[in-house]
Amino acid sequence: MKIFISDDLPGIEEAVREIFPSSKWQLCVLHTVRDTLAKVRKKDREALAQNLKAVYRADTIEQAHQALRALEEKWAGKYPKLVAKWVEKSYALLALLEFLDHPEAIRAYLYTTNQLERLIKELKRRTKVVEVFCGPEALEKLVYLVLVQENERLLRRRRLRGFAEMQLESCHASGHTS
């Protein structure tokens, strides 16, 4: 596992770092943005959202840090705790900017958990209609079929550019070149 993406639930970051020490942890940027904007005055939301977007839409870590400094200068006086959280998670933990270490083509998939949440919601919907499974194998088969169907839907809907190159790069790095 190269990277874990999650919400900021207590214990997740520590568990990832303990169980998968060579893996990175990425905080879901979109949920962090929503959480931040929910705690500010309505009149400030649009302007703050633009400043936050400049941080997580930056092309490089340096540009993200520059945008973060601008965010801090503009908003730290008005919303010190919220800005401090962004600064801490971005600088000290790199939890909000970890996705910038990956190819640009796949970054949009790495800074949010939305696709995973959509998949879990679909699995719940599909398993709920079955009143009784005749055994664990039946549940496993249904989950497998839903995963295959969702994968095909995603592939039809989008071109997942960048993943093939990343997989090839990963194979070369680990010495597997088949």
Tab-separated table of N, CA and C in Angstrom:
chain	number	residue	atom	x	y	z
A	1	MET	N	0.834	-1.175	0.000
A	1	MET	CA	0.000	0.000	0.000
A	1	MET	C	0.879	1.239	0.000
A	2	LYS	N	0.684	2.070	-0.993
A	2	LYS	CA	1.477	3.298	-1.059
A	2	LYS	C	0.840	4.434	-0.276
A	3	ILE	N	-0.503	4.530	-0.350
A	3	ILE	CA	-1.168	5.681	0.261
A	3	ILE	C	-2.561	5.282	0.746
A	4	PHE	N	-2.926	5.795	1.908
A	4	PHE	CA	-4.266	5.635	2.465
A	4	PHE	C	-4.930	7.000	2.443
A	5	ILE	N	-6.192	7.037	2.049
A	5	ILE	CA	-6.960	8.279	2.059
A	5	ILE	C	-8.131	8.059	3.008
A	6	SER	N	-8.311	8.975	3.971
A	6	SER	CA	-9.406	8.813	4.925
A	6	SER	C	-9.860	10.166	5.440
A	7	ASP	N	-10.985	10.126	6.140
A	7	ASP	CA	-11.433	11.306	6.859
A	7	ASP	C	-10.565	11.433	8.111
A	8	ASP	N	-10.740	12.520	8.831
A	8	ASP	CA	-9.916	12.794	10.012
A	8	ASP	C	-10.551	12.191	11.268
A	9	LEU	N	-10.782	10.895	11.234
A	9	LEU	CA	-11.363	10.212	12.381
A	9	LEU	C	-10.258	9.857	13.371
A	10	PRO	N	-10.559	9.907	14.663
A	10	PRO	CA	-9.533	9.626	15.672
A	10	PRO	C	-8.923	8.234	15.495
A	11	GLY	N	-7.609	8.168	15.507
A	11	GLY	CA	-6.907	6.896	15.476
A	11	GLY	C	-6.517	6.360	14.112
A	12	ILE	N	-7.133	6.847	13.046
A	12	ILE	CA	-6.834	6.297	11.718
A	12	ILE	C	-5.393	6.582	11.318
A	13	GLU	N	-4.994	7.814	11.453
A	13	GLU	CA	-3.629	8.182	11.062
A	13	GLU	C	-2.597	7.356	11.830
A	14	GLU	N	-2.767	7.232	13.134
A	14	GLU	CA	-1.826	6.475	13.958
A	14	GLU	C	-1.816	5.006	13.557
A	15	ALA	N	-2.994	4.440	13.281
A	15	ALA	CA	-3.079	3.033	12.873
A	15	ALA	C	-2.350	2.798	11.552
A	16	VAL	N	-2.546	3.680	10.594
A	16	VAL	CA	-1.865	3.545	9.302
A	16	VAL	C	-0.359	3.611	9.505
A	17	ARG	N	0.092	4.583	10.275
A	17	ARG	CA	1.542	4.749	10.482
A	17	ARG	C	2.150	3.569	11.254
A	18	GLU	N	1.369	2.966	12.153
A	18	GLU	CA	1.879	1.841	12.935
A	18	GLU	C	1.865	0.536	12.142
A	19	ILE	N	0.753	0.250	11.469
A	19	ILE	CA	0.600	-1.029	10.774
A	19	ILE	C	1.268	-1.026	9.399
A	20	PHE	N	1.266	0.113	8.736
A	20	PHE	CA	1.874	0.243	7.406
A	20	PHE	C	2.902	1.376	7.435
A	21	PRO	N	4.030	1.183	8.104
A	21	PRO	CA	4.977	2.288	8.300
A	21	PRO	C	5.548	2.885	7.013
A	22	SER	N	5.587	2.129	5.939
A	22	SER	CA	6.136	2.685	4.694
A	22	SER	C	5.061	3.354	3.836
A	23	SER	N	3.814	3.282	4.268
A	23	SER	CA	2.718	3.911	3.526
A	23	SER	C	2.525	5.359	3.958
A	24	LYS	N	1.929	6.125	3.079
A	24	LYS	CA	1.605	7.526	3.366
A	24	LYS	C	0.128	7.619	3.722
A	25	TRP	N	-0.221	8.680	4.456
A	25	TRP	CA	-1.615	8.914	4.823
A	25	TRP	C	-2.042	10.262	4.272
A	26	GLN	N	-3.137	10.259	3.514
A	26	GLN	CA	-3.694	11.476	2.924
A	26	GLN	C	-5.053	11.733	3.557
A	27	LEU	N	-5.202	12.884	4.135
A	27	LEU	CA	-6.484	13.309	4.682
A	27	LEU	C	-7.392	13.703	3.522
A	28	CYS	N	-8.648	13.308	3.558
A	28	CYS	CA	-9.587	13.663	2.489
A	28	CYS	C	-9.737	15.185	2.452
A	29	VAL	N	-9.235	15.768	1.393
A	29	VAL	CA	-9.230	17.226	1.271
A	29	VAL	C	-10.649	17.773	1.174
A	30	LEU	N	-11.490	17.128	0.379
A	30	LEU	CA	-12.847	17.659	0.192
A	30	LEU	C	-13.645	17.661	1.490
A	31	HIS	N	-13.492	16.625	2.301
A	31	HIS	CA	-14.196	16.614	3.584
A	31	HIS	C	-13.616	17.660	4.538
A	32	THR	N	-12.318	17.877	4.464
A	32	THR	CA	-11.692	18.902	5.296
A	32	THR	C	-12.165	20.287	4.878
A	33	VAL	N	-12.295	20.509	3.573
A	33	VAL	CA	-12.812	21.792	3.071
A	33	VAL	C	-14.244	21.994	3.550
A	34	ARG	N	-15.082	20.972	3.387
A	34	ARG	CA	-16.485	21.086	3.829
A	34	ARG	C	-16.575	21.370	5.322
A	35	ASP	N	-15.768	20.656	6.094
A	35	ASP	CA	-15.755	20.852	7.544
A	35	ASP	C	-15.323	22.276	7.889
A	36	THR	N	-14.318	22.769	7.198
A	36	THR	CA	-13.820	24.127	7.433
A	36	THR	C	-14.887	25.157	7.088
A	37	LEU	N	-15.477	25.024	5.910
A	37	LEU	CA	-16.464	26.013	5.455
A	37	LEU	C	-17.729	26.003	6.305
A	38	ALA	N	-18.045	24.865	6.909
A	38	ALA	CA	-19.226	24.784	7.777
A	38	ALA	C	-19.034	25.580	9.067
A	39	LYS	N	-17.791	25.908	9.382
A	39	LYS	CA	-17.493	26.597	10.638
A	39	LYS	C	-17.196	28.081	10.461
A	40	VAL	N	-17.402	28.606	9.266
A	40	VAL	CA	-17.136	30.034	9.034
A	40	VAL	C	-18.437	30.758	8.691
A	41	ARG	N	-18.399	32.061	8.800
A	41	ARG	CA	-19.575	32.874	8.464
A	41	ARG	C	-19.909	32.726	6.983
A	42	LYS	N	-21.196	32.772	6.683
A	42	LYS	CA	-21.643	32.614	5.294
A	42	LYS	C	-20.992	33.625	4.363
A	43	LYS	N	-20.835	34.846	4.826
A	43	LYS	CA	-20.281	35.891	3.964
A	43	LYS	C	-18.810	35.635	3.617
A	44	ASP	N	-18.120	34.806	4.417
A	44	ASP	CA	-16.703	34.517	4.176
A	44	ASP	C	-16.475	33.225	3.389
A	45	ARG	N	-17.497	32.413	3.233
A	45	ARG	CA	-17.318	31.073	2.661
A	45	ARG	C	-16.735	31.073	1.255
A	46	GLU	N	-17.262	31.884	0.375
A	46	GLU	CA	-16.796	31.857	-1.015
A	46	GLU	C	-15.329	32.273	-1.129
A	47	ALA	N	-14.962	33.344	-0.447
A	47	ALA	CA	-13.575	33.820	-0.505
A	47	ALA	C	-12.622	32.812	0.137
A	48	LEU	N	-13.021	32.254	1.277
A	48	LEU	CA	-12.178	31.263	1.934
A	48	LEU	C	-12.060	30.007	1.073
A	49	ALA	N	-13.150	29.601	0.456
A	49	ALA	CA	-13.118	28.424	-0.426
A	49	ALA	C	-12.114	28.608	-1.559
A	50	GLN	N	-12.053	29.807	-2.110
A	50	GLN	CA	-11.080	30.085	-3.178
A	50	GLN	C	-9.648	29.975	-2.657
A	51	ASN	N	-9.411	30.483	-1.446
A	51	ASN	CA	-8.073	30.371	-0.859
A	51	ASN	C	-7.706	28.913	-0.563
A	52	LEU	N	-8.667	28.144	-0.083
A	52	LEU	CA	-8.413	26.725	0.181
A	52	LEU	C	-8.133	25.980	-1.120
A	53	LYS	N	-8.906	26.295	-2.147
A	53	LYS	CA	-8.722	25.652	-3.451
A	53	LYS	C	-7.321	25.924	-4.000
A	54	ALA	N	-6.809	27.110	-3.769
A	54	ALA	CA	-5.453	27.436	-4.229
A	54	ALA	C	-4.420	26.526	-3.565
A	55	VAL	N	-4.707	26.077	-2.350
A	55	VAL	CA	-3.789	25.173	-1.651
A	55	VAL	C	-3.851	23.781	-2.275
A	56	TYR	N	-5.051	23.191	-2.360
A	56	TYR	CA	-5.121	21.797	-2.798
A	56	TYR	C	-5.137	21.613	-4.313
A	57	ARG	N	-5.257	22.685	-5.063
A	57	ARG	CA	-5.164	22.581	-6.528
A	57	ARG	C	-3.790	23.019	-7.052
A	58	ALA	N	-2.865	23.259	-6.165
A	58	ALA	CA	-1.513	23.673	-6.564
A	58	ALA	C	-0.840	22.546	-7.347
A	59	ASP	N	0.046	22.923	-8.243
A	59	ASP	CA	0.766	21.934	-9.050
A	59	ASP	C	1.955	21.324	-8.318
A	60	THR	N	2.530	22.081	-7.399
A	60	THR	CA	3.709	21.602	-6.669
A	60	THR	C	3.528	21.868	-5.181
A	61	ILE	N	4.342	21.205	-4.400
A	61	ILE	CA	4.295	21.405	-2.952
A	61	ILE	C	4.686	22.835	-2.594
A	62	GLU	N	5.613	23.411	-3.364
A	62	GLU	CA	6.036	24.791	-3.111
A	62	GLU	C	4.875	25.762	-3.350
A	63	GLN	N	4.136	25.549	-4.441
A	63	GLN	CA	2.974	26.401	-4.723
A	63	GLN	C	1.904	26.222	-3.648
A	64	ALA	N	1.734	25.001	-3.171
A	64	ALA	CA	0.756	24.747	-2.107
A	64	ALA	C	1.156	25.480	-0.833
A	65	HIS	N	2.434	25.444	-0.500
A	65	HIS	CA	2.910	26.151	0.697
A	65	HIS	C	2.754	27.661	0.540
A	66	GLN	N	2.993	28.162	-0.651
A	66	GLN	CA	2.810	29.592	-0.917
A	66	GLN	C	1.335	29.970	-0.742
A	67	ALA	N	0.435	29.156	-1.280
A	67	ALA	CA	-1.002	29.409	-1.134
A	67	ALA	C	-1.426	29.291	0.328
A	68	LEU	N	-0.806	28.375	1.044
A	68	LEU	CA	-1.104	28.204	2.466
A	68	LEU	C	-0.669	29.427	3.268
A	69	ARG	N	0.487	29.998	2.922
A	69	ARG	CA	0.946	31.223	3.598
A	69	ARG	C	-0.023	32.377	3.320
A	70	ALA	N	-0.520	32.466	2.084
A	70	ALA	CA	-1.495	33.508	1.739
A	70	ALA	C	-2.792	33.304	2.525
A	71	LEU	N	-3.215	32.053	2.644
A	71	LEU	CA	-4.407	31.715	3.426
A	71	LEU	C	-4.208	32.127	4.879
A	72	GLU	N	-3.049	31.832	5.404
A	72	GLU	CA	-2.738	32.155	6.799
A	72	GLU	C	-2.737	33.668	7.021
A	73	GLU	N	-2.114	34.413	6.120
A	73	GLU	CA	-2.069	35.872	6.246
A	73	GLU	C	-3.468	36.483	6.215
A	74	LYS	N	-4.320	35.965	5.334
A	74	LYS	CA	-5.648	36.555	5.159
A	74	LYS	C	-6.637	36.142	6.250
A	75	TRP	N	-6.576	34.886	6.712
A	75	TRP	CA	-7.650	34.367	7.556
A	75	TRP	C	-7.269	34.030	8.994
A	76	ALA	N	-5.989	33.994	9.335
A	76	ALA	CA	-5.585	33.579	10.691
A	76	ALA	C	-6.154	34.484	11.778
A	77	GLY	N	-6.294	35.764	11.496
A	77	GLY	CA	-6.851	36.681	12.485
A	77	GLY	C	-8.318	36.418	12.764
A	78	LYS	N	-9.055	36.027	11.741
A	78	LYS	CA	-10.499	35.828	11.866
A	78	LYS	C	-10.865	34.400	12.304
A	79	TYR	N	-10.130	33.420	11.789
A	79	TYR	CA	-10.417	32.013	12.085
A	79	TYR	C	-9.125	31.289	12.480
A	80	PRO	N	-8.552	31.633	13.633
A	80	PRO	CA	-7.234	31.091	13.992
A	80	PRO	C	-7.182	29.564	14.120
A	81	LYS	N	-8.204	28.954	14.711
A	81	LYS	CA	-8.185	27.498	14.903
A	81	LYS	C	-8.281	26.753	13.574
A	82	LEU	N	-9.139	27.234	12.686
A	82	LEU	CA	-9.296	26.574	11.386
A	82	LEU	C	-8.025	26.679	10.554
A	83	VAL	N	-7.448	27.856	10.536
A	83	VAL	CA	-6.211	28.059	9.769
A	83	VAL	C	-5.081	27.234	10.385
A	84	ALA	N	-5.015	27.194	11.708
A	84	ALA	CA	-3.972	26.408	12.384
A	84	ALA	C	-4.074	24.931	12.016
A	85	LYS	N	-5.301	24.430	11.892
A	85	LYS	CA	-5.485	23.023	11.504
A	85	LYS	C	-4.936	22.778	10.102
A	86	TRP	N	-5.240	23.674	9.167
A	86	TRP	CA	-4.733	23.526	7.797
A	86	TRP	C	-3.212	23.601	7.777
A	87	VAL	N	-2.662	24.515	8.537
A	87	VAL	CA	-1.201	24.669	8.571
A	87	VAL	C	-0.560	23.417	9.165
A	88	GLU	N	-1.097	22.951	10.292
A	88	GLU	CA	-0.540	21.761	10.944
A	88	GLU	C	-0.633	20.541	10.037
A	89	LYS	N	-1.803	20.316	9.460
A	89	LYS	CA	-2.003	19.133	8.619
A	89	LYS	C	-1.207	19.216	7.324
A	90	SER	N	-0.888	20.409	6.879
A	90	SER	CA	-0.146	20.562	5.628
A	90	SER	C	1.361	20.514	5.829
A	91	TYR	N	1.850	21.208	6.842
A	91	TYR	CA	3.299	21.279	7.053
A	91	TYR	C	3.817	20.114	7.890
A	92	ALA	N	3.330	20.022	9.105
A	92	ALA	CA	3.888	19.046	10.041
A	92	ALA	C	3.597	17.612	9.610
A	93	LEU	N	2.379	17.356	9.204
A	93	LEU	CA	1.982	15.984	8.898
A	93	LEU	C	1.949	15.681	7.403
A	94	LEU	N	1.949	16.693	6.588
A	94	LEU	CA	1.789	16.554	5.134
A	94	LEU	C	0.501	15.823	4.767
A	95	ALA	N	-0.400	15.676	5.725
A	95	ALA	CA	-1.604	14.885	5.507
A	95	ALA	C	-2.535	15.478	4.457
A	96	LEU	N	-2.507	16.785	4.277
A	96	LEU	CA	-3.375	17.402	3.274
A	96	LEU	C	-2.698	17.552	1.916
A	97	LEU	N	-1.397	17.335	1.867
A	97	LEU	CA	-0.667	17.574	0.619
A	97	LEU	C	0.080	16.344	0.118
A	98	GLU	N	-0.140	15.207	0.727
A	98	GLU	CA	0.559	13.973	0.342
A	98	GLU	C	0.313	13.615	-1.124
A	99	PHE	N	-0.876	13.897	-1.623
A	99	PHE	CA	-1.219	13.536	-3.002
A	99	PHE	C	-0.341	14.241	-4.029
A	100	LEU	N	0.296	15.353	-3.649
A	100	LEU	CA	1.156	16.086	-4.580
A	100	LEU	C	2.432	15.317	-4.929
A	101	ASP	N	2.750	14.276	-4.165
A	101	ASP	CA	3.916	13.444	-4.471
A	101	ASP	C	3.618	12.391	-5.540
A	102	HIS	N	2.408	12.381	-6.049
A	102	HIS	CA	1.998	11.383	-7.038
A	102	HIS	C	1.788	12.051	-8.394
A	103	PRO	N	1.757	11.251	-9.470
A	103	PRO	CA	1.589	11.833	-10.809
A	103	PRO	C	0.335	12.709	-10.898
A	104	GLU	N	0.465	13.793	-11.617
A	104	GLU	CA	-0.625	14.764	-11.739
A	104	GLU	C	-1.910	14.132	-12.272
A	105	ALA	N	-1.769	13.147	-13.159
A	105	ALA	CA	-2.938	12.523	-13.780
A	105	ALA	C	-3.840	11.808	-12.781
A	106	ILE	N	-3.308	11.400	-11.634
A	106	ILE	CA	-4.140	10.657	-10.677
A	106	ILE	C	-4.428	11.425	-9.395
A	107	ARG	N	-3.937	12.627	-9.280
A	107	ARG	CA	-4.117	13.388	-8.035
A	107	ARG	C	-5.582	13.591	-7.659
A	108	ALA	N	-6.428	13.825	-8.642
A	108	ALA	CA	-7.847	14.062	-8.353
A	108	ALA	C	-8.497	12.852	-7.690
A	109	TYR	N	-7.946	11.664	-7.903
A	109	TYR	CA	-8.486	10.459	-7.280
A	109	TYR	C	-7.950	10.269	-5.866
A	110	LEU	N	-6.852	10.946	-5.548
A	110	LEU	CA	-6.176	10.704	-4.277
A	110	LEU	C	-6.524	11.679	-3.168
A	111	TYR	N	-7.096	12.820	-3.485
A	111	TYR	CA	-7.328	13.756	-2.382
A	111	TYR	C	-8.734	13.680	-1.822
A	112	THR	N	-9.504	12.687	-2.231
A	112	THR	CA	-10.850	12.545	-1.693
A	112	THR	C	-11.234	11.075	-1.539
A	113	THR	N	-12.151	10.809	-0.622
A	113	THR	CA	-12.671	9.457	-0.419
A	113	THR	C	-14.039	9.286	-1.076
A	114	ASN	N	-14.478	10.238	-1.872
A	114	ASN	CA	-15.825	10.206	-2.438
A	114	ASN	C	-16.117	8.952	-3.258
A	115	GLN	N	-15.170	8.501	-4.089
A	115	GLN	CA	-15.418	7.308	-4.902
A	115	GLN	C	-15.575	6.071	-4.032
A	116	LEU	N	-14.761	5.970	-2.998
A	116	LEU	CA	-14.871	4.833	-2.089
A	116	LEU	C	-16.203	4.869	-1.342
A	117	GLU	N	-16.615	6.037	-0.906
A	117	GLU	CA	-17.895	6.168	-0.218
A	117	GLU	C	-19.051	5.790	-1.136
A	118	ARG	N	-18.956	6.156	-2.393
A	118	ARG	CA	-19.980	5.794	-3.382
A	118	ARG	C	-20.046	4.272	-3.541
A	119	LEU	N	-18.886	3.633	-3.588
A	119	LEU	CA	-18.825	2.178	-3.715
A	119	LEU	C	-19.439	1.500	-2.492
A	120	ILE	N	-19.114	1.967	-1.308
A	120	ILE	CA	-19.663	1.377	-0.084
A	120	ILE	C	-21.180	1.542	-0.040
A	121	LYS	N	-21.657	2.704	-0.453
A	121	LYS	CA	-23.100	2.945	-0.493
A	121	LYS	C	-23.786	1.967	-1.451
A	122	GLU	N	-23.163	1.712	-2.598
A	122	GLU	CA	-23.726	0.765	-3.568
A	122	GLU	C	-23.699	-0.658	-3.015
A	123	LEU	N	-22.631	-1.036	-2.334
A	123	LEU	CA	-22.572	-2.368	-1.722
A	123	LEU	C	-23.676	-2.536	-0.681
A	124	LYS	N	-23.885	-1.521	0.142
A	124	LYS	CA	-24.960	-1.581	1.140
A	124	LYS	C	-26.321	-1.725	0.466
A	125	ARG	N	-26.543	-0.930	-0.573
A	125	ARG	CA	-27.822	-0.961	-1.281
A	125	ARG	C	-28.092	-2.347	-1.863
A	126	ARG	N	-27.067	-2.947	-2.459
A	126	ARG	CA	-27.241	-4.233	-3.130
A	126	ARG	C	-27.352	-5.400	-2.148
A	127	THR	N	-26.684	-5.317	-1.002
A	127	THR	CA	-26.763	-6.422	-0.044
A	127	THR	C	-28.005	-6.326	0.837
A	128	LYS	N	-28.544	-5.130	0.979
A	128	LYS	CA	-29.728	-4.930	1.823
A	128	LYS	C	-30.962	-5.652	1.273
A	129	VAL	N	-31.075	-5.760	-0.036
A	129	VAL	CA	-32.268	-6.363	-0.637
A	129	VAL	C	-32.300	-7.879	-0.476
A	130	VAL	N	-31.168	-8.478	-0.140
A	130	VAL	CA	-31.122	-9.920	0.091
A	130	VAL	C	-31.406	-10.153	1.571
A	131	GLU	N	-32.511	-10.836	1.844
A	131	GLU	CA	-32.895	-11.029	3.245
A	131	GLU	C	-31.969	-11.990	3.974
A	132	VAL	N	-31.624	-13.107	3.321
A	132	VAL	CA	-30.774	-14.111	3.957
A	132	VAL	C	-29.779	-14.640	2.928
A	133	PHE	N	-28.513	-14.658	3.304
A	133	PHE	CA	-27.494	-15.278	2.457
A	133	PHE	C	-27.332	-16.722	2.917
A	134	CYS	N	-27.223	-17.650	1.978
A	134	CYS	CA	-27.126	-19.071	2.343
A	134	CYS	C	-25.759	-19.432	2.927
A	135	GLY	N	-24.844	-18.506	2.902
A	135	GLY	CA	-23.523	-18.738	3.481
A	135	GLY	C	-22.591	-17.596	3.130
A	136	PRO	N	-21.406	-17.577	3.724
A	136	PRO	CA	-20.458	-16.492	3.447
A	136	PRO	C	-20.064	-16.401	1.974
A	137	GLU	N	-20.037	-17.564	1.301
A	137	GLU	CA	-19.660	-17.570	-0.116
A	137	GLU	C	-20.654	-16.779	-0.957
A	138	ALA	N	-21.929	-16.850	-0.609
A	138	ALA	CA	-22.955	-16.119	-1.362
A	138	ALA	C	-22.754	-14.610	-1.218
A	139	LEU	N	-22.448	-14.174	-0.013
A	139	LEU	CA	-22.172	-12.752	0.214
A	139	LEU	C	-20.911	-12.330	-0.533
A	140	GLU	N	-19.864	-13.152	-0.450
A	140	GLU	CA	-18.616	-12.842	-1.159
A	140	GLU	C	-18.850	-12.734	-2.665
A	141	LYS	N	-19.662	-13.638	-3.197
A	141	LYS	CA	-19.948	-13.620	-4.638
A	141	LYS	C	-20.687	-12.346	-5.022
A	142	LEU	N	-21.677	-11.951	-4.224
A	142	LEU	CA	-22.417	-10.723	-4.516
A	142	LEU	C	-21.494	-9.508	-4.449
A	143	VAL	N	-20.667	-9.440	-3.424
A	143	VAL	CA	-19.726	-8.319	-3.301
A	143	VAL	C	-18.785	-8.297	-4.497
A	144	TYR	N	-18.264	-9.457	-4.885
A	144	TYR	CA	-17.377	-9.540	-6.050
A	144	TYR	C	-18.080	-9.029	-7.304
A	145	LEU	N	-19.309	-9.483	-7.536
A	145	LEU	CA	-20.043	-9.070	-8.739
A	145	LEU	C	-20.333	-7.569	-8.736
A	146	VAL	N	-20.662	-7.025	-7.582
A	146	VAL	CA	-20.891	-5.574	-7.487
A	146	VAL	C	-19.593	-4.826	-7.782
A	147	LEU	N	-18.474	-5.310	-7.242
A	147	LEU	CA	-17.181	-4.660	-7.498
A	147	LEU	C	-16.820	-4.702	-8.982
A	148	VAL	N	-17.055	-5.834	-9.626
A	148	VAL	CA	-16.784	-5.944	-11.069
A	148	VAL	C	-17.664	-4.969	-11.833
A	149	GLN	N	-18.946	-4.929	-11.496
A	149	GLN	CA	-19.880	-4.034	-12.181
A	149	GLN	C	-19.495	-2.567	-11.979
A	150	GLU	N	-19.149	-2.194	-10.763
A	150	GLU	CA	-18.759	-0.808	-10.494
A	150	GLU	C	-17.450	-0.449	-11.193
A	151	ASN	N	-16.526	-1.401	-11.253
A	151	ASN	CA	-15.269	-1.167	-11.954
A	151	ASN	C	-15.527	-0.926	-13.443
A	152	GLU	N	-16.383	-1.744	-14.045
A	152	GLU	CA	-16.717	-1.565	-15.464
A	152	GLU	C	-17.417	-0.229	-15.693
A	153	ARG	N	-18.311	0.141	-14.789
A	153	ARG	CA	-19.008	1.425	-14.909
A	153	ARG	C	-18.016	2.581	-14.857
A	154	LEU	N	-17.088	2.489	-13.932
A	154	LEU	CA	-16.087	3.542	-13.791
A	154	LEU	C	-15.187	3.621	-15.025
A	155	LEU	N	-14.797	2.475	-15.544
A	155	LEU	CA	-13.938	2.464	-16.732
A	155	LEU	C	-14.658	3.017	-17.959
A	156	ARG	N	-15.953	2.744	-18.070
A	156	ARG	CA	-16.731	3.294	-19.197
A	156	ARG	C	-16.894	4.799	-19.058
A	157	ARG	N	-17.074	5.252	-17.840
A	157	ARG	CA	-17.354	6.659	-17.583
A	157	ARG	C	-16.114	7.531	-17.685
A	158	ARG	N	-14.997	7.008	-17.276
A	158	ARG	CA	-13.777	7.819	-17.217
A	158	ARG	C	-12.592	7.047	-17.754
A	159	ARG	N	-11.673	7.786	-18.265
A	159	ARG	CA	-10.378	7.215	-18.619
A	159	ARG	C	-9.484	7.422	-17.405
A	160	LEU	N	-9.090	6.358	-16.788
A	160	LEU	CA	-8.258	6.461	-15.593
A	160	LEU	C	-6.797	6.612	-16.011
A	161	ARG	N	-6.519	7.763	-16.557
A	161	ARG	CA	-5.161	8.045	-17.020
A	161	ARG	C	-4.206	8.053	-15.834
A	162	GLY	N	-3.006	7.637	-16.102
A	162	GLY	CA	-1.979	7.732	-15.086
A	162	GLY	C	-1.800	6.477	-14.253
A	163	PHE	N	-2.845	5.670	-14.086
A	163	PHE	CA	-2.723	4.494	-13.244
A	163	PHE	C	-1.831	3.430	-13.874
A	164	ALA	N	-1.918	3.240	-15.182
A	164	ALA	CA	-1.067	2.248	-15.844
A	164	ALA	C	0.399	2.625	-15.689
A	165	GLU	N	0.708	3.905	-15.882
A	165	GLU	CA	2.083	4.363	-15.736
A	165	GLU	C	2.561	4.189	-14.295
A	166	MET	N	1.681	4.477	-13.349
A	166	MET	CA	2.044	4.349	-11.944
A	166	MET	C	2.295	2.885	-11.592
A	167	GLN	N	1.463	1.973	-12.123
A	167	GLN	CA	1.640	0.549	-11.856
A	167	GLN	C	2.959	0.062	-12.457
A	168	LEU	N	3.262	0.492	-13.672
A	168	LEU	CA	4.513	0.117	-14.321
A	168	LEU	C	5.706	0.636	-13.523
A	169	GLU	N	5.618	1.880	-13.080
A	169	GLU	CA	6.680	2.490	-12.268
A	169	GLU	C	6.865	1.721	-10.966
A	170	SER	N	5.759	1.305	-10.359
A	170	SER	CA	5.802	0.555	-9.110
A	170	SER	C	6.462	-0.804	-9.315
A	171	CYS	N	6.146	-1.464	-10.428
A	171	CYS	CA	6.745	-2.768	-10.728
A	171	CYS	C	8.248	-2.644	-10.918
A	172	HIS	N	8.683	-1.611	-11.625
A	172	HIS	CA	10.114	-1.402	-11.841
A	172	HIS	C	10.820	-1.108	-10.522
A	173	ALA	N	10.185	-0.337	-9.668
A	173	ALA	CA	10.792	0.025	-8.381
A	173	ALA	C	10.944	-1.189	-7.473
A	174	SER	N	9.987	-2.131	-7.551
A	174	SER	CA	10.039	-3.310	-6.685
A	174	SER	C	10.813	-4.465	-7.305
A	175	GLY	N	11.248	-4.311	-8.575
A	175	GLY	CA	12.017	-5.360	-9.233
A	175	GLY	C	11.174	-6.355	-9.990
A	176	HIS	N	9.844	-6.186	-10.007
A	176	HIS	CA	8.945	-7.065	-10.757
A	176	HIS	C	8.728	-6.457	-12.129
A	177	THR	N	9.261	-7.065	-13.155
A	177	THR	CA	9.133	-6.491	-14.503
A	177	THR	C	8.498	-7.479	-15.465
A	178	SER	N	7.421	-8.079	-15.077
A	178	SER	CA	6.764	-9.017	-15.988
A	178	SER	C	5.605	-8.376	-16.677
